[in-house]
PDB file of C-alpha atoms in Angstrom:
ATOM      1  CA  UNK A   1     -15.511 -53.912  41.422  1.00  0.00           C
ATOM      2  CA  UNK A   2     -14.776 -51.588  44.226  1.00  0.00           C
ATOM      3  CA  UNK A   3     -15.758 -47.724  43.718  1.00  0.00           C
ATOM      4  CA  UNK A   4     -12.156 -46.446  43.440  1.00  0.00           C
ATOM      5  CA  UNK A   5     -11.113 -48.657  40.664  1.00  0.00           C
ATOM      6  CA  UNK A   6     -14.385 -47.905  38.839  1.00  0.00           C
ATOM      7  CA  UNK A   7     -13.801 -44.297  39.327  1.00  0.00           C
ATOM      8  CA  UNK A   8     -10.246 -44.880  38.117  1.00  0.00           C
ATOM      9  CA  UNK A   9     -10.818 -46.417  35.667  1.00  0.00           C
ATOM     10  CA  UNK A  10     -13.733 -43.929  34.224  1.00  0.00           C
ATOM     11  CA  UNK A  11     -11.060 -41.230  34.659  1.00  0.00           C
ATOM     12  CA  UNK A  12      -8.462 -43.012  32.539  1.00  0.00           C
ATOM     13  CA  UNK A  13     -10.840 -43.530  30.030  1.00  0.00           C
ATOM     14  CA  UNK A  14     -12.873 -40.748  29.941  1.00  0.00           C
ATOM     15  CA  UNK A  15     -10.860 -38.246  31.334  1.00  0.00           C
ATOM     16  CA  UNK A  16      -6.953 -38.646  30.811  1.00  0.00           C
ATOM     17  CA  UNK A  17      -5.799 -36.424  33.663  1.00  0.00           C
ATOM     18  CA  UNK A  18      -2.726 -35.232  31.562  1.00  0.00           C
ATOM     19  CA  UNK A  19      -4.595 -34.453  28.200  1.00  0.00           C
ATOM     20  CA  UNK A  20      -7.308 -33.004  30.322  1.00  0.00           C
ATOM     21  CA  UNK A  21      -5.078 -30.985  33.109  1.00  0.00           C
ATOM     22  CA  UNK A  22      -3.351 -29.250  29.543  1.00  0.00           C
ATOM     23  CA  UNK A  23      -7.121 -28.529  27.785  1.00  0.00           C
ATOM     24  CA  UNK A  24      -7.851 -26.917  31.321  1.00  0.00           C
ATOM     25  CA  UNK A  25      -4.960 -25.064  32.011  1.00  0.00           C
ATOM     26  CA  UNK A  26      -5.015 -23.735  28.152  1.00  0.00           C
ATOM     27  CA  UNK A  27      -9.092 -23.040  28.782  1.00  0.00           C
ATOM     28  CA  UNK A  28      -8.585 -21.201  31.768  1.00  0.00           C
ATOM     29  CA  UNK A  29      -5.090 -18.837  30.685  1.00  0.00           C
ATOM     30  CA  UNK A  30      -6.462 -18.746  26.647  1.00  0.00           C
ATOM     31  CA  UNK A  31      -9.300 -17.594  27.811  1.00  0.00           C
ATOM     32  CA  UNK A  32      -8.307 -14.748  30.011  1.00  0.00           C
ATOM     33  CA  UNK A  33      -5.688 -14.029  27.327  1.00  0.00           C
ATOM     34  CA  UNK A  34      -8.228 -13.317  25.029  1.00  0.00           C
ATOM     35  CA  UNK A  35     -10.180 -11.093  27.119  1.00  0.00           C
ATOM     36  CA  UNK A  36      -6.912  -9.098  27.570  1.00  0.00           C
ATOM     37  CA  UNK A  37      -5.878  -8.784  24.167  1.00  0.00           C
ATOM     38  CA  UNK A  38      -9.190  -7.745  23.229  1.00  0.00           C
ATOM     39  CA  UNK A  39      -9.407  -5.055  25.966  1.00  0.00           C
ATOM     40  CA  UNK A  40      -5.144  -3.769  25.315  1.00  0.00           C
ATOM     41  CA  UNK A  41      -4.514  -5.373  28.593  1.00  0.00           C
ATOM     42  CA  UNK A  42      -1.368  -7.353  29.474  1.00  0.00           C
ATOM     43  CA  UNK A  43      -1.788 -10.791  32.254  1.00  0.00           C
ATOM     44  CA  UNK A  44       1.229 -10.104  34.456  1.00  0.00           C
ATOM     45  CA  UNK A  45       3.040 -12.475  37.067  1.00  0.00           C
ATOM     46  CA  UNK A  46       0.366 -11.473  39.936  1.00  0.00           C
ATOM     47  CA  UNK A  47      -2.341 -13.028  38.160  1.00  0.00           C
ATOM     48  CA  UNK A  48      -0.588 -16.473  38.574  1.00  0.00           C
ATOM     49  CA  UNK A  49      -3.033 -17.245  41.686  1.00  0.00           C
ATOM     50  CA  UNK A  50      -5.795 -16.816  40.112  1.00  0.00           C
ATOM     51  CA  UNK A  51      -5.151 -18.306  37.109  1.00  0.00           C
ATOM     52  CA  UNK A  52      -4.400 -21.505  39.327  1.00  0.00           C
ATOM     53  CA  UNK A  53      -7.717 -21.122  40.712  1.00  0.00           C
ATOM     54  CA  UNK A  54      -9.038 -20.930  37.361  1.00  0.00           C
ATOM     55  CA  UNK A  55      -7.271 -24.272  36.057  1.00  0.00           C
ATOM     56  CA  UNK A  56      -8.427 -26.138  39.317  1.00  0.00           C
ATOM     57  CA  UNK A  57     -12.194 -25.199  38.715  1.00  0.00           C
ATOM     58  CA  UNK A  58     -12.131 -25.937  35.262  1.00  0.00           C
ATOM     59  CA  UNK A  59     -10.461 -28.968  35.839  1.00  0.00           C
ATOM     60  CA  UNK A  60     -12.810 -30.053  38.073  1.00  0.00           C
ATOM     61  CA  UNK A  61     -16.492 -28.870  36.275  1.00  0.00           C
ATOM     62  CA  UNK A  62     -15.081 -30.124  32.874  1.00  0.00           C
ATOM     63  CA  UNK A  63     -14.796 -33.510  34.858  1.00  0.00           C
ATOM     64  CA  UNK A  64     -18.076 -32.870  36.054  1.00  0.00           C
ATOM     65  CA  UNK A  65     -19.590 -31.955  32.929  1.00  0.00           C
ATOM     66  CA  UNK A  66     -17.767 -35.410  30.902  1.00  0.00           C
ATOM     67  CA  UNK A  67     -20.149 -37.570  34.056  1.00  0.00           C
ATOM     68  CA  UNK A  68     -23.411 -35.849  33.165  1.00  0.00           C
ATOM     69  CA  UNK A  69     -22.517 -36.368  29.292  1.00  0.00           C
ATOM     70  CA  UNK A  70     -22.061 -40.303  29.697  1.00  0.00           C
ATOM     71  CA  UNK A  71     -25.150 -40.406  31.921  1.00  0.00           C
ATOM     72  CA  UNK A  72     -27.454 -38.765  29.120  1.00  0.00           C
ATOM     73  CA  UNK A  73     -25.820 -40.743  27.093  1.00  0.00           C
ATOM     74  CA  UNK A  74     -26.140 -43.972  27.905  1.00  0.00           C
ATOM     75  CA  UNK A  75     -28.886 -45.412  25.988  1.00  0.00           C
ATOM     76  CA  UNK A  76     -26.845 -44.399  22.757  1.00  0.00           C
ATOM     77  CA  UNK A  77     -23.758 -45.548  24.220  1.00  0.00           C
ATOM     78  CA  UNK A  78     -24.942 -48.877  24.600  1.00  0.00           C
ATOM     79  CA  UNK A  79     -25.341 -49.630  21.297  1.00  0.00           C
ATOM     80  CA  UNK A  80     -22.386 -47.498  19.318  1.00  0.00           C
ATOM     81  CA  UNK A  81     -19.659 -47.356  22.418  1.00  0.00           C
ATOM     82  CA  UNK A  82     -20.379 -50.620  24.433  1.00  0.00           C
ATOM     83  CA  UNK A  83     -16.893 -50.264  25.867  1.00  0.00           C
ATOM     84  CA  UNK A  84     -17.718 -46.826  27.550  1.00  0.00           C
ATOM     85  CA  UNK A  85     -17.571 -47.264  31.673  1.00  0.00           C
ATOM     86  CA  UNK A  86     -21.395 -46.499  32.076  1.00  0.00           C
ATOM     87  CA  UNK A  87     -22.736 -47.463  29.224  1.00  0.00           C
ATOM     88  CA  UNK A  88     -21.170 -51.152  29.993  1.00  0.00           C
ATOM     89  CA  UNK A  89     -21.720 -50.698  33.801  1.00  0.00           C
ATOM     90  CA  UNK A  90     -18.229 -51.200  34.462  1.00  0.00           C
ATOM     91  CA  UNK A  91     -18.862 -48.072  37.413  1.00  0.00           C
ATOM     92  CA  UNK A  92     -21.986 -47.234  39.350  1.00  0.00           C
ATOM     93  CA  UNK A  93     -24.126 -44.349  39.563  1.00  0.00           C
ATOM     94  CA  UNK A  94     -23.637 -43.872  42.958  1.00  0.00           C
ATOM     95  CA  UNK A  95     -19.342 -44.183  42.131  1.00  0.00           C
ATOM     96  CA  UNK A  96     -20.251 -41.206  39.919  1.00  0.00           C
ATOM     97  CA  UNK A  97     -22.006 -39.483  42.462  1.00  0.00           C
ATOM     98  CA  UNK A  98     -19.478 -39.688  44.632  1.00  0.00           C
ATOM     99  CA  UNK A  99     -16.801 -38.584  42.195  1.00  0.00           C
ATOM    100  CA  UNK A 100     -19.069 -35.146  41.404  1.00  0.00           C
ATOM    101  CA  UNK A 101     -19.072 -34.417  44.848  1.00  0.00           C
ATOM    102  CA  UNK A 102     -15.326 -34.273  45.237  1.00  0.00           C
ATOM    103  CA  UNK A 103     -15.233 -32.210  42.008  1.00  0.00           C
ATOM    104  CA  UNK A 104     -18.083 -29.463  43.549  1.00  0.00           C
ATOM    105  CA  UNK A 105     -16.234 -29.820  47.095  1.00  0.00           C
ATOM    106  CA  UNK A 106     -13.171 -29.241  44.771  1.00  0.00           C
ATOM    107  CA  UNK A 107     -14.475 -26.252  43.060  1.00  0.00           C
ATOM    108  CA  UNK A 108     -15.799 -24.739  46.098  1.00  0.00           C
ATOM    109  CA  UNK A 109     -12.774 -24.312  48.126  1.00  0.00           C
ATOM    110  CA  UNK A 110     -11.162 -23.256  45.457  1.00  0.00           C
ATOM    111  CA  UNK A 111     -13.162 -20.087  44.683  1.00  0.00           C
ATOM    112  CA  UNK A 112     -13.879 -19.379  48.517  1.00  0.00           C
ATOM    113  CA  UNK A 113     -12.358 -15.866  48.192  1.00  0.00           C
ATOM    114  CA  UNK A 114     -13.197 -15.398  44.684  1.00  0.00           C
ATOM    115  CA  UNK A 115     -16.624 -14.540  45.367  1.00  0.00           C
ATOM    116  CA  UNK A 116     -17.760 -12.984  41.811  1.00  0.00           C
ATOM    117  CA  UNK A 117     -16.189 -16.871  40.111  1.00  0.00           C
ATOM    118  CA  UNK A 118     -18.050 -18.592  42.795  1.00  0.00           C
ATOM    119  CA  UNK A 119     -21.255 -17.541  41.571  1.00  0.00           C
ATOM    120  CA  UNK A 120     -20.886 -18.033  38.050  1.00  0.00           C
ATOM    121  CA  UNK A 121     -19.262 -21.412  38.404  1.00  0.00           C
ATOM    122  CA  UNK A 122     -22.369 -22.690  40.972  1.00  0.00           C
ATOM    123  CA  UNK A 123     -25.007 -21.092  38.425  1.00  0.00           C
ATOM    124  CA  UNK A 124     -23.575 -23.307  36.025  1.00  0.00           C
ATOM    125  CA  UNK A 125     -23.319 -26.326  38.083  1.00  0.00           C
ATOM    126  CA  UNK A 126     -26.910 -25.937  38.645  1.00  0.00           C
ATOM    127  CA  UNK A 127     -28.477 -25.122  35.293  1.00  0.00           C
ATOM    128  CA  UNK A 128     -26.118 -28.726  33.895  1.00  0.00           C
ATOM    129  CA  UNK A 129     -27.884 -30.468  37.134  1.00  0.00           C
ATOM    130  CA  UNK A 130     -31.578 -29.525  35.824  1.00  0.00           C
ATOM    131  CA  UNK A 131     -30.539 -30.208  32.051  1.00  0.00           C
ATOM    132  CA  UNK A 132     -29.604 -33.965  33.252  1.00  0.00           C
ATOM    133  CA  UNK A 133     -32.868 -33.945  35.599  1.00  0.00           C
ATOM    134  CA  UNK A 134     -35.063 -32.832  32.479  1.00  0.00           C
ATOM    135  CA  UNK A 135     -33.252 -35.406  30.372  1.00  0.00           C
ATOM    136  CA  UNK A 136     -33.723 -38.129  32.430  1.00  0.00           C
ATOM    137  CA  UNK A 137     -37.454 -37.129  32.629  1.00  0.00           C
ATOM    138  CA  UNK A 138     -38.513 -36.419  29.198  1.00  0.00           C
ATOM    139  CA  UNK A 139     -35.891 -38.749  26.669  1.00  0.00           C
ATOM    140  CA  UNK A 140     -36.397 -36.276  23.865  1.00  0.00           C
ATOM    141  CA  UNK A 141     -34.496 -33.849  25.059  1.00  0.00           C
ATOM    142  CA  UNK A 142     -31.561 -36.150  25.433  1.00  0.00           C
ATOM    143  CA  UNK A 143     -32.582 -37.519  21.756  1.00  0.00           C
ATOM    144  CA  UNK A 144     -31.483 -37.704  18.221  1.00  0.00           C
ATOM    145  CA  UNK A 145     -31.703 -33.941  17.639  1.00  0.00           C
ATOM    146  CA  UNK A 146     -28.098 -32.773  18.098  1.00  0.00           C
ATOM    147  CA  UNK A 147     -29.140 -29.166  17.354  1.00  0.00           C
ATOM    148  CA  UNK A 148     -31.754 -29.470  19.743  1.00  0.00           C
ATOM    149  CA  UNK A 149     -29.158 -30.455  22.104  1.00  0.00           C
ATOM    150  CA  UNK A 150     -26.636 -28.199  21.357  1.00  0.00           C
ATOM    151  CA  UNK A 151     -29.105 -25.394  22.226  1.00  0.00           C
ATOM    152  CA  UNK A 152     -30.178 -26.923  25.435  1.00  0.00           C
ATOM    153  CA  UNK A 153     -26.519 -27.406  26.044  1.00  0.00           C
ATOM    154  CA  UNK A 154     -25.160 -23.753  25.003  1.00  0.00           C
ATOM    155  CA  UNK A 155     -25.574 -21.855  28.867  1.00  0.00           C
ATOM    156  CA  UNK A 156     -23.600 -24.499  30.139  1.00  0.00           C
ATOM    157  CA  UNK A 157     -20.334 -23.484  28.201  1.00  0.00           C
ATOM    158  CA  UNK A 158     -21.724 -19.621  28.092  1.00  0.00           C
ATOM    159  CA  UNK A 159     -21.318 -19.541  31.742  1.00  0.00           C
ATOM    160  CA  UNK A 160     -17.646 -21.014  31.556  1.00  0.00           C
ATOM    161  CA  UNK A 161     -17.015 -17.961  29.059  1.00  0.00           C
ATOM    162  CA  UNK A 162     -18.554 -16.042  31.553  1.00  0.00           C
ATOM    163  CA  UNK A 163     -16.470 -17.211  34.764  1.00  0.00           C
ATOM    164  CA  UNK A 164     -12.899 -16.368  32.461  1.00  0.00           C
ATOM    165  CA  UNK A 165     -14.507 -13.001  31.714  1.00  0.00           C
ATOM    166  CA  UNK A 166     -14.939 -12.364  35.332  1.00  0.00           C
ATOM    167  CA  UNK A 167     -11.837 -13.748  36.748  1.00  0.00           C
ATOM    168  CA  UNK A 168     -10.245 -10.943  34.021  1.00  0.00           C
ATOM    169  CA  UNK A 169     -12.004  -8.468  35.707  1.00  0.00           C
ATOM    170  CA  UNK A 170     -10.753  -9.559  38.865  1.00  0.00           C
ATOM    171  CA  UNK A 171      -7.220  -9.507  37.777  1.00  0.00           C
ATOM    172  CA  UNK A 172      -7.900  -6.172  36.138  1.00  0.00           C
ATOM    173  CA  UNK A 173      -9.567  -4.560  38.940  1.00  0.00           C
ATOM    174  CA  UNK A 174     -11.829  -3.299  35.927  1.00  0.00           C
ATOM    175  CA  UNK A 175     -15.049  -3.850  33.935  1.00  0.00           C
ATOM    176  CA  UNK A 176     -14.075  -4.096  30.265  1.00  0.00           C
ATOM    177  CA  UNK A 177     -16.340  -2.157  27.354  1.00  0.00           C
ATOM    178  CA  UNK A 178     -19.262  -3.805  26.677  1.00  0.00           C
ATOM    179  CA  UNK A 179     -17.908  -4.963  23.166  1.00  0.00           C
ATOM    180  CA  UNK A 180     -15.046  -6.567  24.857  1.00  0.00           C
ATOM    181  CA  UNK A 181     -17.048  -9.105  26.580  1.00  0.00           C
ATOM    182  CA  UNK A 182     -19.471  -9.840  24.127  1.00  0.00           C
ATOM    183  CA  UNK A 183     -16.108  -9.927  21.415  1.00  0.00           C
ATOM    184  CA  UNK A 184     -14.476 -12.173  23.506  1.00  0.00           C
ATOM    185  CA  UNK A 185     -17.360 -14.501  24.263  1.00  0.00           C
ATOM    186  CA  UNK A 186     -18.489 -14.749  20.351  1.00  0.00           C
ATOM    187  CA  UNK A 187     -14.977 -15.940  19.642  1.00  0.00           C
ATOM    188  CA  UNK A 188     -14.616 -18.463  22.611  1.00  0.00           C
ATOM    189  CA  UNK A 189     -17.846 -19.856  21.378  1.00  0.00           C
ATOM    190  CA  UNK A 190     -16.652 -20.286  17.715  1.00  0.00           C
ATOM    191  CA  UNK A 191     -13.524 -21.343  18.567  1.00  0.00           C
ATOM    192  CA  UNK A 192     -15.541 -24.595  20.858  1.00  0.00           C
ATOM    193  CA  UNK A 193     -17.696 -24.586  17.618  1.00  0.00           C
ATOM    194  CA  UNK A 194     -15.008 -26.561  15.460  1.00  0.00           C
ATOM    195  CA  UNK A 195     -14.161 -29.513  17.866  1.00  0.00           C
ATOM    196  CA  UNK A 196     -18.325 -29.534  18.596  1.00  0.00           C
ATOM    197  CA  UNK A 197     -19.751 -30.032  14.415  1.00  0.00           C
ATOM    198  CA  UNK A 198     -16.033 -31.882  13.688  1.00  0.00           C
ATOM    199  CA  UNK A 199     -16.311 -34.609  16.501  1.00  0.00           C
ATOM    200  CA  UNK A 200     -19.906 -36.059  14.173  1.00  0.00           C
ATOM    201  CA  UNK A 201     -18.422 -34.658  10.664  1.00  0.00           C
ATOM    202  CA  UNK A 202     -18.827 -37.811   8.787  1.00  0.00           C
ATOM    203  CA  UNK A 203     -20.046 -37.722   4.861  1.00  0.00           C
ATOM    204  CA  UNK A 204     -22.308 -41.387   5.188  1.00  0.00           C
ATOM    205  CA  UNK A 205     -22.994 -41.339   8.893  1.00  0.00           C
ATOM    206  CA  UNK A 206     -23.464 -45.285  10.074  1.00  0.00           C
ATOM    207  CA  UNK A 207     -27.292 -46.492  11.001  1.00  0.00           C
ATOM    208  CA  UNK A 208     -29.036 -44.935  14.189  1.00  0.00           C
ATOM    209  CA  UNK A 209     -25.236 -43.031  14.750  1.00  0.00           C
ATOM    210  CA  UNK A 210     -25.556 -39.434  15.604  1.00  0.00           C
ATOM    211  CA  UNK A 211     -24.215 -36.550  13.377  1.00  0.00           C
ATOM    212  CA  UNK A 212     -25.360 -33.182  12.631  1.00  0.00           C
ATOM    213  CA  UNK A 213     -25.644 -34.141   8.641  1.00  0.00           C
ATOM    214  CA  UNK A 214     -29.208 -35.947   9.983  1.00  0.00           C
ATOM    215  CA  UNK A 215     -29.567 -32.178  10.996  1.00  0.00           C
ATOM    216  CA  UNK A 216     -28.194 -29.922   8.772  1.00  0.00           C
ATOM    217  CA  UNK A 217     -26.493 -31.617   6.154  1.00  0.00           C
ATOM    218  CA  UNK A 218     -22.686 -32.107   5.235  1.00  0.00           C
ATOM    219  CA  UNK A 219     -22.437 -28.942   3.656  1.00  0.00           C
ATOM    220  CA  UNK A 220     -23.123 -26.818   6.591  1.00  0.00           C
ATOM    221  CA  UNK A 221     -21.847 -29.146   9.179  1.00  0.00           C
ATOM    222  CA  UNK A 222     -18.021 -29.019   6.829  1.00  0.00           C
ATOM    223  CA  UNK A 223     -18.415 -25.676   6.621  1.00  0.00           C
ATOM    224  CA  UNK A 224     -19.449 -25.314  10.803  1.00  0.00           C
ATOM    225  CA  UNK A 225     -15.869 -27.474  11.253  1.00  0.00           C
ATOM    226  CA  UNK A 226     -13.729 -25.785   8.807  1.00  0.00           C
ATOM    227  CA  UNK A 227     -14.813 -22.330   8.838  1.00  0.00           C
ATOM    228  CA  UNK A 228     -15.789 -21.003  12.795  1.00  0.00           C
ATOM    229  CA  UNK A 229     -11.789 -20.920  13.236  1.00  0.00           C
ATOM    230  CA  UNK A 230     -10.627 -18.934  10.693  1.00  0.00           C
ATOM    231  CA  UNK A 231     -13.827 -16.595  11.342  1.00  0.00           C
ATOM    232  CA  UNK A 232     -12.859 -16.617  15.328  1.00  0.00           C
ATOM    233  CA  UNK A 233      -9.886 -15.258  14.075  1.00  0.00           C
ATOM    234  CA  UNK A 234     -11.028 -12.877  11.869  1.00  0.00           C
ATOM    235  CA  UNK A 235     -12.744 -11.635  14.510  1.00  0.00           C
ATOM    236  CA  UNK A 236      -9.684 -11.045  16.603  1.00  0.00           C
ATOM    237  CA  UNK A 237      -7.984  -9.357  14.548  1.00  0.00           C
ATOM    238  CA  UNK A 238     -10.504  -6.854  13.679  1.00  0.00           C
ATOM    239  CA  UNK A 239     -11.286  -6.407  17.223  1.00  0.00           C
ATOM    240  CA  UNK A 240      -7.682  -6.810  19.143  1.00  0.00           C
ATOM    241  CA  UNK A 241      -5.461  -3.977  19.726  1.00  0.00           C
ATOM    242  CA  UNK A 242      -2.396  -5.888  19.304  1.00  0.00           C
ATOM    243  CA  UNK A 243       0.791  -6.210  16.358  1.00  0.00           C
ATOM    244  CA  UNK A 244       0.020  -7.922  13.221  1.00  0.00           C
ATOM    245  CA  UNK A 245       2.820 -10.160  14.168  1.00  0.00           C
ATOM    246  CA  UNK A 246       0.370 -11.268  17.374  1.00  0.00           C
ATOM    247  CA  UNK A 247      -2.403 -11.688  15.556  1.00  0.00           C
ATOM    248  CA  UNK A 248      -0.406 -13.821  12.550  1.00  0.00           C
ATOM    249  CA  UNK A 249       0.434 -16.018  15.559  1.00  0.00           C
ATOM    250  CA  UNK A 250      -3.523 -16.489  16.443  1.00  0.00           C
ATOM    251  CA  UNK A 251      -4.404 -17.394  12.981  1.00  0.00           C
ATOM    252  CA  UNK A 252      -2.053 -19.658  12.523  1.00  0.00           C
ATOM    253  CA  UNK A 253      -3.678 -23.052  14.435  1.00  0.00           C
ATOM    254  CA  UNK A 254      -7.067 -21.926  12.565  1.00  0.00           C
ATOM    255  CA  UNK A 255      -5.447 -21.750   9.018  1.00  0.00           C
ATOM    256  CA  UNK A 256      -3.607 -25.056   9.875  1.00  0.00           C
ATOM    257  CA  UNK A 257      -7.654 -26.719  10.266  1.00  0.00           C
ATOM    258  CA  UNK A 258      -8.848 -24.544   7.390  1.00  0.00           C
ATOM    259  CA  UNK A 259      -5.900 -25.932   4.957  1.00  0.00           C
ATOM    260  CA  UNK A 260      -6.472 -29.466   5.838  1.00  0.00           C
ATOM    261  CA  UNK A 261     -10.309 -28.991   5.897  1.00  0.00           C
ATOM    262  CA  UNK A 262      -9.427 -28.329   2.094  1.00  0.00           C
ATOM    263  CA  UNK A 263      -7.280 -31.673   1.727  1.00  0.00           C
ATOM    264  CA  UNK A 264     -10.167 -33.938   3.355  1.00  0.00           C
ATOM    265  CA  UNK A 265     -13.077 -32.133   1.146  1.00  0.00           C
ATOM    266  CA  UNK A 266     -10.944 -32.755  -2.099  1.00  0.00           C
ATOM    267  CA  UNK A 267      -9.977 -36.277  -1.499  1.00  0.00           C
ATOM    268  CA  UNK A 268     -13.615 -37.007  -0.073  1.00  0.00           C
ATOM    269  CA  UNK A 269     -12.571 -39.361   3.225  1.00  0.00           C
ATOM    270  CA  UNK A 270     -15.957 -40.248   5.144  1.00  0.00           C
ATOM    271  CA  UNK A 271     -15.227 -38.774   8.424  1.00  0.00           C
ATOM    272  CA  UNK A 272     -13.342 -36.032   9.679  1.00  0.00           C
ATOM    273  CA  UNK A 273     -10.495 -36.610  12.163  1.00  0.00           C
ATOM    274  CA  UNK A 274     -11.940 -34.581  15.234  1.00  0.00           C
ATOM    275  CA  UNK A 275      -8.293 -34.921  16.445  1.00  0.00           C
ATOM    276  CA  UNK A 276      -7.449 -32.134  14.174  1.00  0.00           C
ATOM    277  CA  UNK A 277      -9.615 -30.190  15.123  1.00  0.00           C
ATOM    278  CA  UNK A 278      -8.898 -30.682  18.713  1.00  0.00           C
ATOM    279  CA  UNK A 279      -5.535 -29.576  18.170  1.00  0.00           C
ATOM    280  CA  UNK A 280      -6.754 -26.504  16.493  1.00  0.00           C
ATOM    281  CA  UNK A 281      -8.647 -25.445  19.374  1.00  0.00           C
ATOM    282  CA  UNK A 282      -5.669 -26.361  21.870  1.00  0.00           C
ATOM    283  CA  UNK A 283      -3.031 -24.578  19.660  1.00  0.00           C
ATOM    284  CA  UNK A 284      -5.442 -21.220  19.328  1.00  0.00           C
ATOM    285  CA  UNK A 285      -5.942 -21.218  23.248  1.00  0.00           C
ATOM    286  CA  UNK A 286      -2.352 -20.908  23.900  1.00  0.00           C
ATOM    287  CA  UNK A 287      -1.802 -18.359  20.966  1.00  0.00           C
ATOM    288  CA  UNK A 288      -4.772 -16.524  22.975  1.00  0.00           C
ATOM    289  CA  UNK A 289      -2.377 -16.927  26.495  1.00  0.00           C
ATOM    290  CA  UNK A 290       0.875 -15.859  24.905  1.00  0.00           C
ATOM    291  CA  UNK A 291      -0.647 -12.516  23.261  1.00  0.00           C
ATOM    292  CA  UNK A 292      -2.260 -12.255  26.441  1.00  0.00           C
ATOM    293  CA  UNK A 293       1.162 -11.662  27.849  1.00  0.00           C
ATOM    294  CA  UNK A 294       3.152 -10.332  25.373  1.00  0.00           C
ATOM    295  CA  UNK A 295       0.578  -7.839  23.641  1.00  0.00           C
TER     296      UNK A 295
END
């Protein structure tokens, strides 16, 4: 198998361009959005360049960041997803390789004059590169402990929150308050929260699988699914300056998860459709872009 149809075919699989070119572009404007709200700031037509900037690079390091998943992976993957490109060898490191080095060529000519991004974005390319190094080294930290993990994990997507606060500022030609940033980071991470605890929400999880109930129970890992979107958007609305009506319209996607958290609980299914709350995270990022607009 050549490397371009293994590449290809990891990207298909892995990586749907169109789902993922949507999650990116809705990333990149919801998250600016948010940062706007939150600070009684409006995203205007001028911002468009940098907001297609900001789509690019987050195209690009989410790609990034799906290749070093499946490599830490792999031992897992070989025994409960078989089928997944590296984990059945059907591409090559080296493919891989090759394929992150477009994405970081990628990224870096697309923040060449955004200097402040460029930074960010490299700082986080760098700390995922020594997380996969240390994983590789010592097993454990790649291991069964998804909290563990998750911790280890956390400054990866902190620094993405950190790259949309700063390409705000650049668009804003201004620092936000202090609460602004740290409001607006809280709720980005909470939002991420449901799709992370609902994507291994499962009552009876299956032999050797992975779930956070071997970690923290059901309880708490329903209640981490169900409940971080209705509190991220608590949390906007005590903290945005904007109409009711805008922040109805935020709460909406998060209520949607919420009501059919309360349908799967009562009928007692075994796993959780991480699908919904995919769609709950998607549908809140572009509430976050429109009010970012509109006010």
């Amino acid at each position: 198998m050549t490397a371009s149809v293994g590449i290809s075919n990891f990207i298909l699989t892995r990586y749907p361009p169109v789902l993922s070119s949507v999650y990116a572009f809705a990333f990149g404007t919801g998250g600016i959005g948010l940062f706007a709200a939150l600070a009684g700031a409006r995203i205007t037509v001028s911002a468009i360049p940098l907001l297609g900037i900001v789509t690019v690079t987050l195209l690009a390091d989410l790609l990034i960041m799906r290749v070093i998943d499946d490599i830490r992976d792999q031992d897992y993957d070989r025994v409960a997803n078989p089928q997944r490109p590296v984990a059945s060898e059907a591409i090559q490191l080296r493919d891989l390789s090759m394929l992150t080095a477009a994405c970081v060529t990628t990224i870096v000519a697309a923040n060449l004059f955004f200097h402040a991004g460029m930074v960010v974005i490299v700082g986080q390319l760098l700390y995922a590169a020594a997380v996969l190094a240390v994983g590789q080294r010592f097993p454990a930290a790649r291991g069964e402990n998804l909290v563990l993990n998750v911790l280890i994990g956390f400054p990866v997507q902190l620094l993405l929150y950190v790259y949309l606060l700063v390409a705000f500022i650049e668009i804003q030609h201004e620092v936000p308050d202090a609460y602004v940033c740290a409001l607006g980071i809280l709720i980005l991470t909470l939002c991420a929260g449901q799709v992370e605890f609902g994507k291994k929400l499962v009552r009876q999880p299956a032999p050797g699988e992975r779930s956070y109930v071997n970690s923290i129970g059901y309880q708490a890992t329903s209640l981490l699914t169900i409940g971080t979107g209705p509190l991220a958007a608590a949390l906007f609305a005590i903290g945005a300056p904007v109409s009711p009506l805008s922040k109805a319209f935020v709460a909406m996607p998060a209520l949607g998860v919420a009501a059919f958290g309360i349908k799967y609980l009562s009928h007692k299914d075994n796993r959780w459709p991480a699908a919904v709350s995919a769609l709950g995270l998607l549908g809140t990022l572009v509430a976050f872009a429109v009010v970012g607009v509109v006010g």
